[in-house]
Coordinates of C-alpha atoms in Angstrom, one line a residue:
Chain A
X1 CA 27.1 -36.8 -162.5
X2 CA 28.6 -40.2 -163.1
X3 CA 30.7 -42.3 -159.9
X4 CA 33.9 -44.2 -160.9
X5 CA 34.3 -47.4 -159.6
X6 CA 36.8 -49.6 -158.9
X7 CA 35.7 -54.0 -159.0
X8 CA 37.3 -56.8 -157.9
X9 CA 35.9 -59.8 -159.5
X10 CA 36.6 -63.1 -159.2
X11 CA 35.7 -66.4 -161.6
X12 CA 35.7 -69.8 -162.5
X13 CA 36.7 -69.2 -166.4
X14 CA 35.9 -73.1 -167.6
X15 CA 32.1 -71.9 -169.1
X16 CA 33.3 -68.6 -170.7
X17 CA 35.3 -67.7 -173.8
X18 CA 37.3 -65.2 -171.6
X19 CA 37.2 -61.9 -170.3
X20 CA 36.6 -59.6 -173.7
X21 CA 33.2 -59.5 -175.4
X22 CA 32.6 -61.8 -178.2
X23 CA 30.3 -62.6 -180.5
X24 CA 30.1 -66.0 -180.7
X25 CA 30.6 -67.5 -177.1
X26 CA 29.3 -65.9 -173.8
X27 CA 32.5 -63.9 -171.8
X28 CA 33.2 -62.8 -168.2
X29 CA 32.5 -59.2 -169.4
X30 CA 29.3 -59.5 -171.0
X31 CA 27.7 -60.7 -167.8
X32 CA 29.1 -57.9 -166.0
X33 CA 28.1 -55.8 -168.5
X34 CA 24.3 -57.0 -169.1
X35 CA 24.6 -57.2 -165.1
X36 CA 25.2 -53.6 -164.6
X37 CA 22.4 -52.7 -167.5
X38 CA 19.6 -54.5 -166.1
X39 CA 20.2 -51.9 -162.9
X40 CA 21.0 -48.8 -164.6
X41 CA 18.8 -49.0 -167.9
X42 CA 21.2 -48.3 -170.5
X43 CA 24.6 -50.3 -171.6
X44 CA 27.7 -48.9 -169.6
X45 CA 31.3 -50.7 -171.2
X46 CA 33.4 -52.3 -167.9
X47 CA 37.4 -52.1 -169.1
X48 CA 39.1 -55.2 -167.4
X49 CA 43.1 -55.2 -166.7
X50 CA 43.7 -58.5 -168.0
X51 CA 42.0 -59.9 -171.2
X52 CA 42.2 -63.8 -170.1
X53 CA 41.5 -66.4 -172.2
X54 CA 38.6 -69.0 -172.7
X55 CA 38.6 -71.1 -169.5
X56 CA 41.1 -68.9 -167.6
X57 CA 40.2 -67.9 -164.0
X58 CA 40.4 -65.4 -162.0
X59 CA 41.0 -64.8 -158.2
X60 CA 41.0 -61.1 -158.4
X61 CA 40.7 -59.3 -161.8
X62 CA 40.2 -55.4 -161.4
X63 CA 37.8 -53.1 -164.0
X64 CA 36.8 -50.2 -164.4
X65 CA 33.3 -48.4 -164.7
X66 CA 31.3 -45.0 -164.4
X67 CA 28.1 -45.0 -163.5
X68 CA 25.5 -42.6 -163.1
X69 CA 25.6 -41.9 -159.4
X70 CA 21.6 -43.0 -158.2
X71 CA 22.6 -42.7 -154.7
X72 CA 24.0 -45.9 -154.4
X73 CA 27.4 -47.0 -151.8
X74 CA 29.9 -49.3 -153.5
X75 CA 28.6 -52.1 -151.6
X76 CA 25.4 -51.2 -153.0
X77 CA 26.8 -52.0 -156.1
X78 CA 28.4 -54.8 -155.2
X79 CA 25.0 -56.7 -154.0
X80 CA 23.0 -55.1 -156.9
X81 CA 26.1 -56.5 -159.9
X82 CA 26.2 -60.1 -157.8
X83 CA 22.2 -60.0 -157.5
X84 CA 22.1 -60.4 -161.6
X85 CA 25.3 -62.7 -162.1
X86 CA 25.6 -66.8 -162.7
X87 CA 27.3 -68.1 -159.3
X88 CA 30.6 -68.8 -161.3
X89 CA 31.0 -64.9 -161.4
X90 CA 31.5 -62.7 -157.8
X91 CA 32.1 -59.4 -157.7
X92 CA 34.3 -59.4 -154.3
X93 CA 35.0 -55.7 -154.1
X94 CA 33.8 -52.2 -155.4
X95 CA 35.8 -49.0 -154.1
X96 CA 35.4 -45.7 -155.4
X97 CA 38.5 -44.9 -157.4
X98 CA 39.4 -41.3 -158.8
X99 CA 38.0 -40.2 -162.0
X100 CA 40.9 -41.3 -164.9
X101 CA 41.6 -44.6 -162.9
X102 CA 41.5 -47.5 -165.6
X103 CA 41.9 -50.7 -164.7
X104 CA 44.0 -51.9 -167.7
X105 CA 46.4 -48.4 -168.3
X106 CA 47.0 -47.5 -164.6
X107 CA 48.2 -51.7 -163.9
X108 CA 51.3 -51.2 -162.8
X109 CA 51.8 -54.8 -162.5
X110 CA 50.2 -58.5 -162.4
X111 CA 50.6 -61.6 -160.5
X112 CA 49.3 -65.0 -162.5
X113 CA 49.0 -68.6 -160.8
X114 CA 49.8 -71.7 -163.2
X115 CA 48.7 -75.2 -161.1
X116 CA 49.8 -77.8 -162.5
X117 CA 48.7 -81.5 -160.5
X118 CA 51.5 -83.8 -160.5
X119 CA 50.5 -87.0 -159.7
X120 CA 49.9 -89.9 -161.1
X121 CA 46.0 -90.2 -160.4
X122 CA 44.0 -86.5 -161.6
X123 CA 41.1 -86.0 -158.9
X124 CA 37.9 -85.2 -159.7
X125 CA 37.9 -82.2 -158.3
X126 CA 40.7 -80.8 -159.9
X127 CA 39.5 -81.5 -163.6
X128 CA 39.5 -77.9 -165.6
X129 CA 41.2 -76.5 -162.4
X130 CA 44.3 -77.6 -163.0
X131 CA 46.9 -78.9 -165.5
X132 CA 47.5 -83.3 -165.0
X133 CA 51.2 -84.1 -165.4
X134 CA 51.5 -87.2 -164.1
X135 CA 55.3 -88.0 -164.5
X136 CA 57.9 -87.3 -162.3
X137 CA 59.0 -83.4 -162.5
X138 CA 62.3 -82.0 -161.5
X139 CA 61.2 -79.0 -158.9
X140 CA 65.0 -77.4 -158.6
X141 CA 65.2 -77.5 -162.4
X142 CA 62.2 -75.6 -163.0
X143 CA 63.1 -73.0 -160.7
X144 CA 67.0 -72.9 -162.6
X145 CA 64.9 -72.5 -165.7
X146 CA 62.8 -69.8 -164.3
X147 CA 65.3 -67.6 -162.7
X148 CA 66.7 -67.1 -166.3
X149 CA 63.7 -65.9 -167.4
X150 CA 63.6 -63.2 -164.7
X151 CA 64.3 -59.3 -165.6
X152 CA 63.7 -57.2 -168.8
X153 CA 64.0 -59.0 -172.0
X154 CA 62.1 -59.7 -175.0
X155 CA 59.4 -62.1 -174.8
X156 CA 59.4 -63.3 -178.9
X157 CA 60.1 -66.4 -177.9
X158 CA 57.2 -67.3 -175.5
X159 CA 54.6 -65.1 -177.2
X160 CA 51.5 -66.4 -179.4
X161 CA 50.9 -64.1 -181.9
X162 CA 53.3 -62.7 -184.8
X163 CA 55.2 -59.8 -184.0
X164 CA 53.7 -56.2 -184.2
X165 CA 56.8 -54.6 -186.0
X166 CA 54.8 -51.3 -184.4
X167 CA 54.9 -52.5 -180.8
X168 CA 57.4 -53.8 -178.5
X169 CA 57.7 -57.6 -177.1
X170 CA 59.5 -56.1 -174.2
X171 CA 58.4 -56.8 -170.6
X172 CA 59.6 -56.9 -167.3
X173 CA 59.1 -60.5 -165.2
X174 CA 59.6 -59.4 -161.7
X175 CA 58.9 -62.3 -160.2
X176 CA 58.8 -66.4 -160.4
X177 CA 58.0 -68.8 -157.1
X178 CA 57.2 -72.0 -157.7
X179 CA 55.5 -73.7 -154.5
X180 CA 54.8 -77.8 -154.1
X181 CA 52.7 -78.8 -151.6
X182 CA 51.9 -82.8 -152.2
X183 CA 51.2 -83.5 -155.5
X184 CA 50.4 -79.8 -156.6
X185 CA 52.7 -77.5 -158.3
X186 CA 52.4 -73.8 -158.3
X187 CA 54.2 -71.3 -160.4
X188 CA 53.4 -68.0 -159.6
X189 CA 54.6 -64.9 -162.0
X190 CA 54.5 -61.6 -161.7
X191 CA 55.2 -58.7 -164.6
X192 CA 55.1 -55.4 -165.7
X193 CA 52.9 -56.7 -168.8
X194 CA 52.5 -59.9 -170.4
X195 CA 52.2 -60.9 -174.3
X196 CA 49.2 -62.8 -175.7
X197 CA 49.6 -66.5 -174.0
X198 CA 53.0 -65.6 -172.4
X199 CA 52.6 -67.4 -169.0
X200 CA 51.1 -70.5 -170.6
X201 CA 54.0 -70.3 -173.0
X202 CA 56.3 -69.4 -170.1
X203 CA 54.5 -72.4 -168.2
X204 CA 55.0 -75.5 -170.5
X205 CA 58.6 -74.8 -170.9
X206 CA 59.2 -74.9 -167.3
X207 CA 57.0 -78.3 -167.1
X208 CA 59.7 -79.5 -170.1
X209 CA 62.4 -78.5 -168.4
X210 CA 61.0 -80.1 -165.4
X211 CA 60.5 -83.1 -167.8
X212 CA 64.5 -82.7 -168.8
X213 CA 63.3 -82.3 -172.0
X214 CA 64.6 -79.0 -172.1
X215 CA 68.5 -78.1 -169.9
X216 CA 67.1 -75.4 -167.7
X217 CA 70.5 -73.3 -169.4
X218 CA 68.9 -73.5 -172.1
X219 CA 66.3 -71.0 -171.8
X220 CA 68.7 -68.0 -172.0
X221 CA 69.4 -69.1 -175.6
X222 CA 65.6 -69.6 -176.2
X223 CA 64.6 -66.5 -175.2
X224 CA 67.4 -64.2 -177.1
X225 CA 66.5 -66.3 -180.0
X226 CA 63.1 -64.2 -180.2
X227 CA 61.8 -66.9 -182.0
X228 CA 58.4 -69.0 -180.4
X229 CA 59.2 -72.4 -182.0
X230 CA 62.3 -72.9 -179.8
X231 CA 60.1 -72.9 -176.6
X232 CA 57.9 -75.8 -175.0
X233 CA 54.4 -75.8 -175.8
X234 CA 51.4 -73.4 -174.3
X235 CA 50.4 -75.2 -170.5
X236 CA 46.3 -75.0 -170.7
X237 CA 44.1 -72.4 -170.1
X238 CA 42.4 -74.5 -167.4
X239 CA 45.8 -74.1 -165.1
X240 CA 45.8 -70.3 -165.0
X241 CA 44.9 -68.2 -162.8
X242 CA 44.8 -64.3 -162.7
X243 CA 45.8 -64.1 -158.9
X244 CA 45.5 -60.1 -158.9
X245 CA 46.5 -56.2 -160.2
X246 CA 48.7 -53.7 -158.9
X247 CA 48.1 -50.5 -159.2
Chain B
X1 CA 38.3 -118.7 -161.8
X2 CA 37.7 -114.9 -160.5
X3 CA 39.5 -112.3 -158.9
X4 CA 37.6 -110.3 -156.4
X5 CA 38.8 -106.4 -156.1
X6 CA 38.2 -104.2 -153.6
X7 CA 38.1 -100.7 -155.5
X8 CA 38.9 -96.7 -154.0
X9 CA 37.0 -94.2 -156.0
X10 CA 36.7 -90.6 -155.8
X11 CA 33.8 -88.6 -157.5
X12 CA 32.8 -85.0 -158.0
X13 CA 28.8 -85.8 -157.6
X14 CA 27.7 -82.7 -159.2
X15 CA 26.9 -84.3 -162.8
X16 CA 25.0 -87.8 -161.5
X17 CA 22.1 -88.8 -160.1
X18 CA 24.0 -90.2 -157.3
X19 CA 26.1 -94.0 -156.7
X20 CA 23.3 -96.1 -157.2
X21 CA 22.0 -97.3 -160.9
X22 CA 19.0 -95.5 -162.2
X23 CA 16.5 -95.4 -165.0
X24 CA 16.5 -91.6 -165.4
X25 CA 19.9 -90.2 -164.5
X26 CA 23.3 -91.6 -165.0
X27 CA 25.0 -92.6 -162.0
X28 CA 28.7 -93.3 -161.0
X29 CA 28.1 -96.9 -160.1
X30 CA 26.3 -97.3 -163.6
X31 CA 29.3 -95.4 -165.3
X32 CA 31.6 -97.8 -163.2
X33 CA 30.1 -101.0 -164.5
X34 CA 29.9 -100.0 -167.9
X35 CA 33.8 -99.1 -167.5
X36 CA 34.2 -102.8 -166.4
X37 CA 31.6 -104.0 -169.6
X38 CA 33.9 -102.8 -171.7
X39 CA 37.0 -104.6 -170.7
X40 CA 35.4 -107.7 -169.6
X41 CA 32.9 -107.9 -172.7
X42 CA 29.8 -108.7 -170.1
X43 CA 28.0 -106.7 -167.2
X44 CA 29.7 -107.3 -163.3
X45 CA 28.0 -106.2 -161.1
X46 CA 29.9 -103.3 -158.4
X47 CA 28.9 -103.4 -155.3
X48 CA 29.3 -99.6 -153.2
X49 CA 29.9 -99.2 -149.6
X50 CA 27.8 -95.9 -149.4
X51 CA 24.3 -95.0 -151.8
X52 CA 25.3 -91.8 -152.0
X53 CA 22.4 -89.0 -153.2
X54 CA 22.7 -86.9 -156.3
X55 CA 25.1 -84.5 -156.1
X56 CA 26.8 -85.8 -152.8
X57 CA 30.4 -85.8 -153.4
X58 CA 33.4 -89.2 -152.7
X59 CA 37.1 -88.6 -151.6
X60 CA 37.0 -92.3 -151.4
X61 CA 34.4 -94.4 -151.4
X62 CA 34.8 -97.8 -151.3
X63 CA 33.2 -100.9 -153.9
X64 CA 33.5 -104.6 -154.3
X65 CA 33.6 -106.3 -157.3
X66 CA 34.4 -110.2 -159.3
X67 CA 36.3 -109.8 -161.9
X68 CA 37.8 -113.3 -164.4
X69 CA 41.0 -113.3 -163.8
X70 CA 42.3 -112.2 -167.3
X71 CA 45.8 -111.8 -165.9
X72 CA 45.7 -108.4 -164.9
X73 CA 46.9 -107.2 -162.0
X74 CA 44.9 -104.9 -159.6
X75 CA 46.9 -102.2 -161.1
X76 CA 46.4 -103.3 -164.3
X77 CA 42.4 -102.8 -163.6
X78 CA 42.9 -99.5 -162.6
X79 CA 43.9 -98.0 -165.2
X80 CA 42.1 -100.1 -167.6
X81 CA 38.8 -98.9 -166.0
X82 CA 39.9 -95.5 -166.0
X83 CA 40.7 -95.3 -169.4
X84 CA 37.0 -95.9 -169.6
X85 CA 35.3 -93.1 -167.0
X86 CA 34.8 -89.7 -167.2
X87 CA 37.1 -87.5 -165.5
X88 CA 34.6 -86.4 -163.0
X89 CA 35.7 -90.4 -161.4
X90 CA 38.3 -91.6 -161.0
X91 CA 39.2 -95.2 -159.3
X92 CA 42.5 -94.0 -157.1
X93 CA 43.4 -98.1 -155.6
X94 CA 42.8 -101.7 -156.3
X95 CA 43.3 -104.2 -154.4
X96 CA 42.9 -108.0 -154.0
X97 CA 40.3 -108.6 -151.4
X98 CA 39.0 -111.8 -149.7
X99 CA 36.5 -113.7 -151.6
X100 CA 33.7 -112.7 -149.0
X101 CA 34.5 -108.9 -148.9
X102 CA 31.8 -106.8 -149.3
X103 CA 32.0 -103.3 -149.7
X104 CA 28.6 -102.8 -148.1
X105 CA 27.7 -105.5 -145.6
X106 CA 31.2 -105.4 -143.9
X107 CA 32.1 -101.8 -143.3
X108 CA 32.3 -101.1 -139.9
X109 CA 32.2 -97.0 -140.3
X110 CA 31.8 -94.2 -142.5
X111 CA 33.3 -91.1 -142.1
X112 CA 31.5 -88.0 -143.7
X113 CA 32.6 -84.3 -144.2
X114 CA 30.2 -81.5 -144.6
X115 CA 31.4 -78.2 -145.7
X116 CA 30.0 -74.9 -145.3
X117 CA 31.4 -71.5 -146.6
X118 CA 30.6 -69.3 -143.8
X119 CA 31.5 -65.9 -145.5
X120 CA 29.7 -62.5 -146.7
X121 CA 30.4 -63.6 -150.8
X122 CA 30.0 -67.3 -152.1
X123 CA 33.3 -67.9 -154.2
X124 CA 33.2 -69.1 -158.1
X125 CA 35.5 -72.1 -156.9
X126 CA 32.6 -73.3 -154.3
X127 CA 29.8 -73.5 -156.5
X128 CA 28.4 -77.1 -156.3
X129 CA 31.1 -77.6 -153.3
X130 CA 30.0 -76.7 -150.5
X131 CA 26.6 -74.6 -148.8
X132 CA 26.9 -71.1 -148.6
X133 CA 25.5 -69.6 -145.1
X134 CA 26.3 -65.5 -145.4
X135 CA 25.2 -65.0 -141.8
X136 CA 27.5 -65.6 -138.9
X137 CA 27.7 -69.0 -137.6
X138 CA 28.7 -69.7 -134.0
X139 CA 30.8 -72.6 -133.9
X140 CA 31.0 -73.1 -129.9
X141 CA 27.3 -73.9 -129.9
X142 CA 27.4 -76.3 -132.9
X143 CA 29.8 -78.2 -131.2
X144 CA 27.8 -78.0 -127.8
X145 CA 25.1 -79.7 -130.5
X146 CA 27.3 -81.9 -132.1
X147 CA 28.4 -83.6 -128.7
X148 CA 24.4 -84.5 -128.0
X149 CA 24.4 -86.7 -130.7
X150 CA 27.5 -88.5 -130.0
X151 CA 26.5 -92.4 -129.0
X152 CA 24.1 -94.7 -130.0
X153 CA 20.7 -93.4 -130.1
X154 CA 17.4 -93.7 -132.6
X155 CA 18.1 -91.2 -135.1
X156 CA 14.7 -91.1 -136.6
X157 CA 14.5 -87.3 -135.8
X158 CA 17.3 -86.9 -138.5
X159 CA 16.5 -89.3 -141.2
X160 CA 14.2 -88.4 -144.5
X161 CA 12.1 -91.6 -144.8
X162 CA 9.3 -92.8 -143.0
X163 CA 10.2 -95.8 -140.3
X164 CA 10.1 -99.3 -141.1
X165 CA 8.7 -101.1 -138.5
X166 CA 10.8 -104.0 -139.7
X167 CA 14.2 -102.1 -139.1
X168 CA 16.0 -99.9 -136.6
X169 CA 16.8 -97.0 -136.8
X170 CA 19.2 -97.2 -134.2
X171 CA 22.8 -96.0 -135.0
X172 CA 26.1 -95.1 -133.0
X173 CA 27.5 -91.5 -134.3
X174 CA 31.4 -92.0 -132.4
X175 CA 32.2 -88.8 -133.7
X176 CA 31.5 -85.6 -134.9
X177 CA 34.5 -83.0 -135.1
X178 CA 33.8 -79.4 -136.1
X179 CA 37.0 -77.3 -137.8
X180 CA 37.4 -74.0 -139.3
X181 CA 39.4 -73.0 -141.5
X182 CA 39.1 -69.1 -142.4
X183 CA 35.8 -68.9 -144.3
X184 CA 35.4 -73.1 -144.4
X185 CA 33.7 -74.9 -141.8
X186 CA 33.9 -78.5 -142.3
X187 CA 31.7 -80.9 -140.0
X188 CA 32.9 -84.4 -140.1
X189 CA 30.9 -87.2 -138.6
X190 CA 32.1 -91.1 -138.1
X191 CA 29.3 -93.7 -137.4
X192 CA 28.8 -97.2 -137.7
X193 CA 25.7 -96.5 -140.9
X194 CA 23.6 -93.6 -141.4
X195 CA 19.9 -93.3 -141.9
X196 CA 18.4 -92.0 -145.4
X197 CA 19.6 -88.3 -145.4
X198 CA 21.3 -88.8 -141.9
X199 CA 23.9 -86.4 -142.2
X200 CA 22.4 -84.0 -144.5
X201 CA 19.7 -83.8 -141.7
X202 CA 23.0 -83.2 -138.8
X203 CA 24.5 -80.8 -140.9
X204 CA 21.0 -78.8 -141.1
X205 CA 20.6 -78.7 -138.0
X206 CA 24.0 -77.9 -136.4
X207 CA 23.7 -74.8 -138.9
X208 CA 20.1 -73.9 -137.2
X209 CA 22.0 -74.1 -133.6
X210 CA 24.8 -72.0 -135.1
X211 CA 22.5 -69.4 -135.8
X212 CA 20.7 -69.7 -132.9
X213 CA 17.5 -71.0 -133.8
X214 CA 18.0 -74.0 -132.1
X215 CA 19.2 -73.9 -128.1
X216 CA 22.2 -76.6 -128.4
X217 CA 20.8 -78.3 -125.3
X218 CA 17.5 -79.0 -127.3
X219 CA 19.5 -81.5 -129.5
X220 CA 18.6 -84.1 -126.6
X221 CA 15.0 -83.5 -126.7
X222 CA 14.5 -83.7 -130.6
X223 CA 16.8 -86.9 -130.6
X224 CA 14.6 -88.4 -127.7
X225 CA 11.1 -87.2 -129.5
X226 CA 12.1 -89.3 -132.9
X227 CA 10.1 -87.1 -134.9
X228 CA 11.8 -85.5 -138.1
X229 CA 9.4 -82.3 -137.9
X230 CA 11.6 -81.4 -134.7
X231 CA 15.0 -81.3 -136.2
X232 CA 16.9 -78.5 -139.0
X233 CA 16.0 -78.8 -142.5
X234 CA 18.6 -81.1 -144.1
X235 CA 21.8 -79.5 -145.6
X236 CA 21.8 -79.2 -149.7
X237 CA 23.5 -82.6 -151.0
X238 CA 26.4 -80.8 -152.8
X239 CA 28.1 -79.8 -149.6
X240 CA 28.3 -83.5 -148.1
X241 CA 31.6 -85.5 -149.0
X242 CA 31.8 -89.5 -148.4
X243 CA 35.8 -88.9 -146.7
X244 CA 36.1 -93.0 -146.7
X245 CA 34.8 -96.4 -145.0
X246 CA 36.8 -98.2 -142.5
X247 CA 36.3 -102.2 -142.1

């Protein structure tokens, strides 16, 4: 008899080379993994809905698990999985969830923060947190350049890897806010799906068009060009945030 | 001919052995003056309002320094030593002071913040930030504490070194305000100077009252017995901020 379980897990991504499993740097997953194994005896695989990058955080990812039932509540678990993680991982939630729920399949959508401190002096506490652009940005042109990005289209031009001929670049933004409060800038987006890198990629070229580097009308030509080299650069990992899952 | 500079800096403490210079640890004054070593070709010495401990965090705290005049202008010197620090400081203003200014000898106050996270699960983004007390705190009779401390008193009941006979340890708290915010309880304290491990020893003990393991109304008779056995244990250094120094 196993229990599925539903976790909510928050992290500070700067000391892991992402979510997924990897062989040659420590990841979010492994310690939830080893975590889980140290109280159940054997190796039980954790499935994640979003597969973020080295030094990506997290406010709210969602996995999945089944485990063998041992009479424990899911707050049980929770204190048990938290009781054998490093303090820059939290599990902030376990619910029981019904027996085919995946966390990555069953997403319906996801909401990602970028930060991005725009000021002219980077604090201290905002190093690997945040990305520093200390010159002046242009707040209404970002947002002209982001509602054109809204809707279903084909993300080509903002994705990192080669096309899949096999597999569609197609996804649905639903949503872009961007929010300024004093020097900090945030640009919230919420999709269907996101391609490998897509909100960083999605993220520098509203900081160029910010920059006027790049006429906010522009991106409509950029982005049925399906083509990544006509898009501003990838923002840093260090200014993204997984903010959280709908199901 | 020299300049003399009156310099802002912020720090995340985490990573030092605290402000002052020190044979076995690096320290943010030490990483300051080696900033200024390699502009001006020679050690100057930097002068801090505040020793803060090892780990103890700065919004601003506050140092005096001579500089030869080299024709740069205070802004000039800020970035030029900022080019040379690691991120985790940052100098945020320079300006000219008076030939006599001292960032030590003439503050008048000090404000402090202490932060506590006061919630069920410690977040990723607190680690190293601020103390994490799971338990319920009750905040009415911290600040029925708090306002016995208020004035000028002998704070030897809160201070971490043995007395000197040859020194008071007299000081006048004018302040201590106690906000929440959600999860984040923030203590600040304003005095004229602060014994070794002052606040750290106010925090700690508000925290015991908030709990209930000190009556608030015995804060009178542990100031008046000046014995540090009396008193809470003092707060961890990482939650204790330096806000800024008034003169």
């Amino acid at each position: 008899m196993a229990a599925h379980l539903k976790l909510e897990i928050a992290y500070d991504g700067t000391n892991y080379g992402g979510w997924q499993r990897q062989s040659n740097r420590s990841s979010v997953q492994q310690k939830l993994e080893e975590a889980v194994q140290k109280i159940c005896g054997r190796k039980i695989a954790i499935f994640g809905a979003s597969r973020t990058d080295a030094g990506v955080h997290a406010f709210r990812q969602c996995a999945s698990i089944s485990v063998p039932k041992k009479k424990m509540t899911p707050d049980d678990w929770l204190r048990a999985i938290n009781a054998h993680l490093p303090r820059d991982i939290r599990v902030i939630r376990v619910s029981p969830a019904p027996p085919k729920f995946h966390a990555r399949f069953n997403a319906m959508s996801k909401v990602y923060e970028y930060r991005i401190w725009n000021g002219r002096i980077f604090p201290p506490f905002e190093v690997n947190r945040a990305w520093h652009i200390p010159v002046p940005l242009d707040i209404a042109a970002m947002k002209r350049a982001a509602r054109c990005l809204i809707g279903r289209h084909d993300f080509s031009s903002f994705a990192s890897q080669s096309r899949d001929p096999r597999k569609t670049n197609i996804r649905t933004v639903k949503r872009i806010a961007i929010r300024k409060a004093g020097p900090l800038i945030a640009v919230e987006v919420e999709g269907d799906g996101f391609l490998y890198k897509m909100v960083r990629g999605i993220a520098g070229t509203l900081v160029d068009a910010g920059k006027g580097r790049i006429p906010a009308a522009d991106l409509k030509r950029i982005l049925a060009a399906r083509d990544r080299k006509l898009a501003g650069q990838n923002a840093p990992a260090h200014g993204l945030y997984l903010v959280r899952v709908k199901y």
